[in-house]
Coordinates of N, CA and C in Angstrom, one line a residue:
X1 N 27.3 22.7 12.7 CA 25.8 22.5 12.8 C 25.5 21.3 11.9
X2 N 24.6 20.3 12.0 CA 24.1 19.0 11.9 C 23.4 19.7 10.6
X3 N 23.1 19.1 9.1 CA 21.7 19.0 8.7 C 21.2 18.3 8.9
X4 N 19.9 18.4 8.1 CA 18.6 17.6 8.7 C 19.0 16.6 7.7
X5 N 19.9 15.8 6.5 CA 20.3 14.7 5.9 C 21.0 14.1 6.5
X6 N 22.2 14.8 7.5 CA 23.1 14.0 8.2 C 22.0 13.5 9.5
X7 N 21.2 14.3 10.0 CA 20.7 13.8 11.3 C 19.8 12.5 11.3
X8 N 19.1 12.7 9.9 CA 18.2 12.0 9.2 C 19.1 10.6 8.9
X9 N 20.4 10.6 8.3 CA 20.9 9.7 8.7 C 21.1 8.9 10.0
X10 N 21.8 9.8 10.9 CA 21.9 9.3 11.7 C 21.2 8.4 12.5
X11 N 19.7 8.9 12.3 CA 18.6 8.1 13.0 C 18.9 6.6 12.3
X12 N 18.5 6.7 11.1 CA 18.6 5.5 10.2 C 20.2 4.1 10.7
X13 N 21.4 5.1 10.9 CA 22.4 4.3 11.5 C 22.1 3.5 12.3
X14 N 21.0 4.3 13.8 CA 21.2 3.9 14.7 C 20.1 2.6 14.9
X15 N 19.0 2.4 14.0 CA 18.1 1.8 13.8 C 18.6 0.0 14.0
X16 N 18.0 -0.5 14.7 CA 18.7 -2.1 14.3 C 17.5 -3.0 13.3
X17 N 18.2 -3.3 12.3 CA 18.1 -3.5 11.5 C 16.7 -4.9 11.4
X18 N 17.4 -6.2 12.4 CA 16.3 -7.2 12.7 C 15.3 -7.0 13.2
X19 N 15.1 -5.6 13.9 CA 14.0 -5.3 14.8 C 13.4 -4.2 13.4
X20 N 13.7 -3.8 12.4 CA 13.0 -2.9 11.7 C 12.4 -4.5 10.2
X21 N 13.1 -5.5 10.5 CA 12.9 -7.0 9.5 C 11.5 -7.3 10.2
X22 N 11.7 -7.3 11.6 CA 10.5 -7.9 12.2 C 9.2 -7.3 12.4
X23 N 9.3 -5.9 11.9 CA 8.4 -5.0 12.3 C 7.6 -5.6 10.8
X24 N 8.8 -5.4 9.5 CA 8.1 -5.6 8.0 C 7.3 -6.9 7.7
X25 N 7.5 -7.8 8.5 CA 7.3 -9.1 8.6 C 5.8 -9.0 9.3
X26 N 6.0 -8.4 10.7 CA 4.9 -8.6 11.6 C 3.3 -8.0 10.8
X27 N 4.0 -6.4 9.8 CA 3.1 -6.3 9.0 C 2.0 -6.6 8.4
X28 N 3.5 -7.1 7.3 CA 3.0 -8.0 5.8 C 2.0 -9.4 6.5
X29 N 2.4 -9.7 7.8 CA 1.7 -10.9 8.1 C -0.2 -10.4 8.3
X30 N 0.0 -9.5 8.9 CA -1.6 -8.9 9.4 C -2.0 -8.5 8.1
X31 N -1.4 -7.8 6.8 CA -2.3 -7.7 6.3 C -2.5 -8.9 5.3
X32 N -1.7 -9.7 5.1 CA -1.9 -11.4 4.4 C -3.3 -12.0 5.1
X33 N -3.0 -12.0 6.6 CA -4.4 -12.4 6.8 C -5.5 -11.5 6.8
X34 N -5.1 -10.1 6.2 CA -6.4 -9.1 5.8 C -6.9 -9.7 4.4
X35 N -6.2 -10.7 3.6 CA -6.7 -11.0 2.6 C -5.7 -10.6 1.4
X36 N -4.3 -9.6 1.8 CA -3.6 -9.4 0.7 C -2.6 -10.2 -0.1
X37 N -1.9 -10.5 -0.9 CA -1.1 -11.2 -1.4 C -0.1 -11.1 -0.5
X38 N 0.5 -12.3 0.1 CA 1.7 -12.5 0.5 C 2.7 -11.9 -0.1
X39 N 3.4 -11.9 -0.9 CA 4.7 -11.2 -1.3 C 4.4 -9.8 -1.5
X40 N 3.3 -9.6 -2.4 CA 2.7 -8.3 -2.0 C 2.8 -7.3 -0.7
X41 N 2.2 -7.9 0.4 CA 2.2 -7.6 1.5 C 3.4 -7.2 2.2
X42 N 4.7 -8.5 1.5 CA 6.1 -8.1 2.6 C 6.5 -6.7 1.5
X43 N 6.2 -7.2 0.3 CA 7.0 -5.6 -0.3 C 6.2 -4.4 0.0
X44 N 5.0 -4.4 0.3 CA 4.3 -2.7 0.4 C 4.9 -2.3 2.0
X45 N 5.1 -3.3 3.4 CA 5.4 -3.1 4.4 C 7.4 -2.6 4.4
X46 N 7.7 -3.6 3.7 CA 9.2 -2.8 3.3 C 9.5 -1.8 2.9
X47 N 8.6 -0.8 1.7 CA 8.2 0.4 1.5 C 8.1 0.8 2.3
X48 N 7.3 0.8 3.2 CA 6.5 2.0 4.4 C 7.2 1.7 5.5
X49 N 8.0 0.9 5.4 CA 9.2 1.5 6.6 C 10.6 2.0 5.9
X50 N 10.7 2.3 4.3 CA 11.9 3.0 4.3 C 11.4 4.5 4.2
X51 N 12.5 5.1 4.5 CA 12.2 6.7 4.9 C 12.1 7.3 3.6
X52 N 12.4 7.0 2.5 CA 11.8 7.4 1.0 C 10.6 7.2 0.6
X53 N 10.4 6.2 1.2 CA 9.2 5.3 0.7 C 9.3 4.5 -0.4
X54 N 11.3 4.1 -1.2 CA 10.9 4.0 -2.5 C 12.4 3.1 -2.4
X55 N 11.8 1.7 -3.1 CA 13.2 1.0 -3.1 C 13.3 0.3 -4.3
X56 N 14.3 -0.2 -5.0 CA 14.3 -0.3 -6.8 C 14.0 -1.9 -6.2
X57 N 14.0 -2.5 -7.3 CA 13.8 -4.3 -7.4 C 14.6 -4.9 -6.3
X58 N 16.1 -5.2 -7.1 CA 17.4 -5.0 -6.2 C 17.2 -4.9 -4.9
X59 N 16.9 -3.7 -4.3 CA 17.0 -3.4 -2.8 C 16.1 -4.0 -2.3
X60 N 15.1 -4.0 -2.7 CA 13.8 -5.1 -1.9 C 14.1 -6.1 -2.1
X61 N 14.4 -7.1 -3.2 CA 14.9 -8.1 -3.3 C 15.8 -8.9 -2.2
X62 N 17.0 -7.9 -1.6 CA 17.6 -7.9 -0.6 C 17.2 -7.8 0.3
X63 N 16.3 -7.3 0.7 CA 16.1 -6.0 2.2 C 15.2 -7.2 2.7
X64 N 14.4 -8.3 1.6 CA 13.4 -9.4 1.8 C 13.7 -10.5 1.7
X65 N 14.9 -10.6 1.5 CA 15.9 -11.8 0.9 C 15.0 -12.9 0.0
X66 N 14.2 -12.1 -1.2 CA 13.2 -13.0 -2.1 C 13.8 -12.6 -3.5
X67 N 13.3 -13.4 -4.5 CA 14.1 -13.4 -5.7 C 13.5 -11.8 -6.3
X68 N 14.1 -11.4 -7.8 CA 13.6 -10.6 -8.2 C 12.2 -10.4 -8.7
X69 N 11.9 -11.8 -9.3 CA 10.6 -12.4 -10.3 C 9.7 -12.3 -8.9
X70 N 9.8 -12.6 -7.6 CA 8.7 -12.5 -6.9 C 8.3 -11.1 -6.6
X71 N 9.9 -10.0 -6.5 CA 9.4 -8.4 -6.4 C 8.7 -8.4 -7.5
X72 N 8.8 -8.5 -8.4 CA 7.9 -7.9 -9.7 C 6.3 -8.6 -9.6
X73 N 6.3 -9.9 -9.4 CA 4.9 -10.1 -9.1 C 4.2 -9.1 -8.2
X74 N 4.7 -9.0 -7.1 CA 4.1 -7.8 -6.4 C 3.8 -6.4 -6.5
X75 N 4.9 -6.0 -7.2 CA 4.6 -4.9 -7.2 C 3.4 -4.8 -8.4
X76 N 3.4 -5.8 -9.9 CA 2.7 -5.7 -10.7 C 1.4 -5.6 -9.7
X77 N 1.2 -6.1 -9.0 CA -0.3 -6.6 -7.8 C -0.4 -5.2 -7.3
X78 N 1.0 -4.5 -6.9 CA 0.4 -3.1 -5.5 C 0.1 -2.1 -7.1
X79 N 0.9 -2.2 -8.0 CA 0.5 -0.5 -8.9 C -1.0 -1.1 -9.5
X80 N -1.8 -2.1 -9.7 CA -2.4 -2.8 -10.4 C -3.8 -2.2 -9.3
X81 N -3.6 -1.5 -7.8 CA -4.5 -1.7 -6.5 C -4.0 0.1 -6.1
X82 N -2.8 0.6 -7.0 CA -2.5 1.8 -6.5 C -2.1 2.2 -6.0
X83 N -1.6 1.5 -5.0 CA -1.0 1.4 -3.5 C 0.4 2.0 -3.6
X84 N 1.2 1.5 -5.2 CA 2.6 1.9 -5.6 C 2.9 2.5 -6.7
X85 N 3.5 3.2 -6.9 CA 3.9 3.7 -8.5 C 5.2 3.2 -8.9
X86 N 5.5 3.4 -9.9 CA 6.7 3.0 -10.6 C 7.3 3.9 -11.1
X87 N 8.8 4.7 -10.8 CA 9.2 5.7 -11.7 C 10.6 5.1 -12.1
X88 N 11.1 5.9 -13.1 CA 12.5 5.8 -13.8 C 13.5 6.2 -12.6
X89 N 14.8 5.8 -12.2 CA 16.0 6.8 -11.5 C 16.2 7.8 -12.6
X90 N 16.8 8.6 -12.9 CA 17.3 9.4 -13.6 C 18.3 9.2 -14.3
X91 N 18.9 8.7 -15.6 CA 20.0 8.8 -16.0 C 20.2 7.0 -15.9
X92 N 19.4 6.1 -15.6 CA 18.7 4.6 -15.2 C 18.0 4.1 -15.8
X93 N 18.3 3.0 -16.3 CA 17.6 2.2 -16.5 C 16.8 1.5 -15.7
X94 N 16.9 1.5 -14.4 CA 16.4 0.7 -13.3 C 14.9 1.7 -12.5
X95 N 13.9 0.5 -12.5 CA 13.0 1.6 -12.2 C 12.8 1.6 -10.6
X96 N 12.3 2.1 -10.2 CA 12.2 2.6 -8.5 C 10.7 2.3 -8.4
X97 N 10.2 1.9 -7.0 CA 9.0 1.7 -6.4 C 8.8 2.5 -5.9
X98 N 7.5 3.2 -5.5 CA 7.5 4.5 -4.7 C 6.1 4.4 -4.2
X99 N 5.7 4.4 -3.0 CA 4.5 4.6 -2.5 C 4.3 5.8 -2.9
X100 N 2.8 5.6 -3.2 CA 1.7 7.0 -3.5 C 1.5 7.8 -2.2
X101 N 1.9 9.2 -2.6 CA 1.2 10.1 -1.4 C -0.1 9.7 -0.7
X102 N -0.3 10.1 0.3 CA -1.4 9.5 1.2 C -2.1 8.4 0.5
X103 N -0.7 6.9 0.7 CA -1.5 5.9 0.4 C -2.9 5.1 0.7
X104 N -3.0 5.4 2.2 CA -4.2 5.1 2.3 C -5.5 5.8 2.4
X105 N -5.5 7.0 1.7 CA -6.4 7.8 1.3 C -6.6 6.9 0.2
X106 N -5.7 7.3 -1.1 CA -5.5 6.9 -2.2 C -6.6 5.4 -2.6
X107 N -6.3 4.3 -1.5 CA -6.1 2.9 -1.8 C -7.9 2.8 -1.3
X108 N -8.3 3.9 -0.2 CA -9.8 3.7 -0.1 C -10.5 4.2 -1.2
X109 N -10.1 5.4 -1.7 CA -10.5 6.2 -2.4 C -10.6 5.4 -4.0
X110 N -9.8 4.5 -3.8 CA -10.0 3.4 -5.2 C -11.1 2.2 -4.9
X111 N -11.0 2.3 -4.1 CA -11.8 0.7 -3.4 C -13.7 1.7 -4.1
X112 N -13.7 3.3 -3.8 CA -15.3 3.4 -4.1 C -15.5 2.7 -5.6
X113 N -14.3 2.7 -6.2 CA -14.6 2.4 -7.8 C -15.0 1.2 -8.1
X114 N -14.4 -0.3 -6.8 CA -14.6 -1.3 -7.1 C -16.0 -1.7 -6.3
X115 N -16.1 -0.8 -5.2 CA -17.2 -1.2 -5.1 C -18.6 -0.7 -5.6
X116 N -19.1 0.2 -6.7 CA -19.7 0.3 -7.8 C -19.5 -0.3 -8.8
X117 N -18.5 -0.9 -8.7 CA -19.0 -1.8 -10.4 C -19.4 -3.1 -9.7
X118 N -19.0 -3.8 -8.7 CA -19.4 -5.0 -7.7 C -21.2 -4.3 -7.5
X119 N -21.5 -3.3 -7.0 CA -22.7 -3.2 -7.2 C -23.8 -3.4 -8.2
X120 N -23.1 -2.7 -9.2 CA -23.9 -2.7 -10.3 C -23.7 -4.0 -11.3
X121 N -23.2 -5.1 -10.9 CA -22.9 -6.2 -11.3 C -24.0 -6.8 -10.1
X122 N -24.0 -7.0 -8.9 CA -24.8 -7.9 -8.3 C -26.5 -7.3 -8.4
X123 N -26.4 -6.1 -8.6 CA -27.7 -5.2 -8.9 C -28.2 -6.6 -10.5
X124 N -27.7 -6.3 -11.3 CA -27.7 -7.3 -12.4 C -28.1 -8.4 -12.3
X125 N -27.1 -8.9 -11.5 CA -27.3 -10.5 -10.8 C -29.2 -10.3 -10.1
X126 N -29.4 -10.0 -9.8 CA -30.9 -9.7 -8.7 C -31.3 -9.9 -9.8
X127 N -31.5 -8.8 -10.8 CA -32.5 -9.1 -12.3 C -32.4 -10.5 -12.9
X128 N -31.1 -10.8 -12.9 CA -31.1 -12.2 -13.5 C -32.0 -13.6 -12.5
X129 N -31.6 -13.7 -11.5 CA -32.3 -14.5 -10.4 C -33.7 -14.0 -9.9
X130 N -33.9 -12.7 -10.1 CA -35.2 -13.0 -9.5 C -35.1 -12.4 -7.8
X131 N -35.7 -11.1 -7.7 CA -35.2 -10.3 -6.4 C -35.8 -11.4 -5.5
X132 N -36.9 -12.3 -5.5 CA -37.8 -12.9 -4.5 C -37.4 -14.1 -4.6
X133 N -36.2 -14.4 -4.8 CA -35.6 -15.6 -4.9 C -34.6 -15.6 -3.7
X134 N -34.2 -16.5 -3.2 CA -33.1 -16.7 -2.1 C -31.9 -16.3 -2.4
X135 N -31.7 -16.5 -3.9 CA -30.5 -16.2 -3.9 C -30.1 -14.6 -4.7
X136 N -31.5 -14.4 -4.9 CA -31.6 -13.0 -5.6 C -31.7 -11.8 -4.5
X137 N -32.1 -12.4 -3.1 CA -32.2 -11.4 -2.1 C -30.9 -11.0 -1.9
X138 N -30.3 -12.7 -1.3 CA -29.1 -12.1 -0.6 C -27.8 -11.4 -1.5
X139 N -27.9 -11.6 -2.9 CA -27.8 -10.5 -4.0 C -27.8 -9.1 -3.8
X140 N -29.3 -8.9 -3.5 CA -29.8 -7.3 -3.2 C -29.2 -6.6 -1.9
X141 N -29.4 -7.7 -0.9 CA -28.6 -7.4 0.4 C -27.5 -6.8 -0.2
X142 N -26.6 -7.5 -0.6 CA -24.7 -7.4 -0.7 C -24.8 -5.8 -1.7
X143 N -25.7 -6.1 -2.5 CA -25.7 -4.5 -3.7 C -25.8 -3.5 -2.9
X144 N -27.3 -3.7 -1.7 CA -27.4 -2.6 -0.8 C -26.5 -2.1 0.2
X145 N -25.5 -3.7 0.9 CA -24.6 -2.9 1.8 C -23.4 -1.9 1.1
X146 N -22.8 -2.7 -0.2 CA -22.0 -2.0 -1.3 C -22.5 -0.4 -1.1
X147 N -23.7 -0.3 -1.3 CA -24.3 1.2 -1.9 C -24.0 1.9 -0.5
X148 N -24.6 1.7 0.9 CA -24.3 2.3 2.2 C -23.1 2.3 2.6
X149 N -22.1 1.5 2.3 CA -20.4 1.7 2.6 C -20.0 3.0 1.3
X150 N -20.7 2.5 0.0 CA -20.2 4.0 -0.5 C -20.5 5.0 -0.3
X151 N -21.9 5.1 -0.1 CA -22.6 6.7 0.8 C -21.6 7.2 1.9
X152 N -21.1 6.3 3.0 CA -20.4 6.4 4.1 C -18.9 7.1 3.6
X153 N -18.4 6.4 3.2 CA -16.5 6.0 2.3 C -17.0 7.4 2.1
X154 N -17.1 8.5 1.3 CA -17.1 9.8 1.0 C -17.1 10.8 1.8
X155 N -18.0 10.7 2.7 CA -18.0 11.6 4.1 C -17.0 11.2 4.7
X156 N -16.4 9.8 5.1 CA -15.6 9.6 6.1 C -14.4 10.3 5.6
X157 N -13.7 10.0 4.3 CA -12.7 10.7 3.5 C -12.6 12.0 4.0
X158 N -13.9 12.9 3.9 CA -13.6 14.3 3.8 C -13.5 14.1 5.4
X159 N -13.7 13.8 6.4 CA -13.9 13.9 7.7 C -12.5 13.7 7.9
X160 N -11.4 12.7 7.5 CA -10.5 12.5 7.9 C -9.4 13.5 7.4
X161 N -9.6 13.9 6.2 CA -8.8 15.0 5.3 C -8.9 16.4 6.5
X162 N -9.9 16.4 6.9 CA -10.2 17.6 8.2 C -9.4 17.4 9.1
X163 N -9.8 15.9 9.7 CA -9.2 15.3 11.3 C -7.1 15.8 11.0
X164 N -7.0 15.0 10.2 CA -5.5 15.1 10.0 C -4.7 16.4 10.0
X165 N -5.4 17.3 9.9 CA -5.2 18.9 9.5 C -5.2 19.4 11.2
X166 N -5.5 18.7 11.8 CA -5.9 19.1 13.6 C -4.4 18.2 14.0
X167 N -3.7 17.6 13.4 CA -2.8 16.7 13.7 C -1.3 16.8 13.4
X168 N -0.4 16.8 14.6 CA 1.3 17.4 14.3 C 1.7 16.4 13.3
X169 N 1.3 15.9 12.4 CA 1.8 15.1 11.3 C 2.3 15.8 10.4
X170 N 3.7 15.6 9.8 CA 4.9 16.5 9.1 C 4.1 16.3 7.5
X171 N 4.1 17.6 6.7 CA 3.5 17.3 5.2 C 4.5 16.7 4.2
X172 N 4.0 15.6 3.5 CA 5.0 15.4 2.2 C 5.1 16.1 1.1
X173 N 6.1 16.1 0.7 CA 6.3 16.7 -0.5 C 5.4 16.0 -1.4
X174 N 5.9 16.5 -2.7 CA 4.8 16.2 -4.0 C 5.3 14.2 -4.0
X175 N 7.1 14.1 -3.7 CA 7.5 12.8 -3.5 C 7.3 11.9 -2.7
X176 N 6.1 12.0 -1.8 CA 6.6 11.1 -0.6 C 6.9 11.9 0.7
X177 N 7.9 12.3 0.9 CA 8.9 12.7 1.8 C 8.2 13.8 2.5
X178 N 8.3 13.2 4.1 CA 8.2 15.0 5.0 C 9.0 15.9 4.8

């Protein structure tokens, strides 16, 4: 009888390799033009196609064929946005990257934070310019849409936390891992 580590390998064997490069690539590219850091982008998409979800410096380094100094810029950028954590190996000096459980819960669910202080900073801005000013409206606009995407972002969250529960998606452990 097969376990589910050998079979789980096996999948991984059978995998070709340039076609799982081009998928990390094709990624990192869409979300660069979402506005993310380039190197950034190819290491979070390298992540979320290994079946751990967790690769040390070294292995990304490789797997991206980029220097070490550029994984660490990055990853300082993805734990800095939450996207990634950092743990010790055990019995290592070498630390491991590890995507956060429901990263992109997580990564919106951080975004409410920045977009209240961005509000209550351009809320500011209005008092300083002058709400009846041109530049003080379109101020109030950007504070107001900030405030209706955060009203929204909360409901949507809990709606999808529901949706996903109606959904054959395998649960992770506390690590990552289905």
């Amino acid at each position: 009888m097969t376990s589910t580590s050998e079979t789980e390998q096996s999948m991984r064997d059978e995998r070709d390799a340039e076609e799982v490069s081009r998928f990390v690539e094709r990624f990192a590219s869409d979300m660069t033009e979402a506005g993310m850091q380039r190197m950034a982008s190819r290491v979070f998409a390298a992540l979320l196609a290994d079946d751990d979800g967790s690769m040390t410096s070294a292995e990304l380094a490789m797997a991206l064929q980029i220097s070490p100094a550029a994984v660490s810029g990055a990853v300082n950028y993805l734990t800095q946005v939450s996207m990634v954590g950092r743990e010790r190996d055990p019995g290592s000096r070498r630390d491991r990257y590890r995507l956060h459980n429901e990263v992109w819960y997580a990564t919106f669910a951080n975004r409410d934070r920045v977009l209240t202080r961005w509000e209550n900073t351009l809320k500011g801005g209005v008092r300083t310019l002058g709400e009846h000013t041109p530049a003080g409206a379109r101020l109030a606009e950007t504070a107001a849409f900030f405030e209706f995407l955060q009203s929204e972002l909360g409901g949507m969250m809990d709606r999808w936390r529901e949706h996903r529960k109606t959904l054959d998606l395998p649960v992770a452990d506390e690590r990552g891992r289905p």
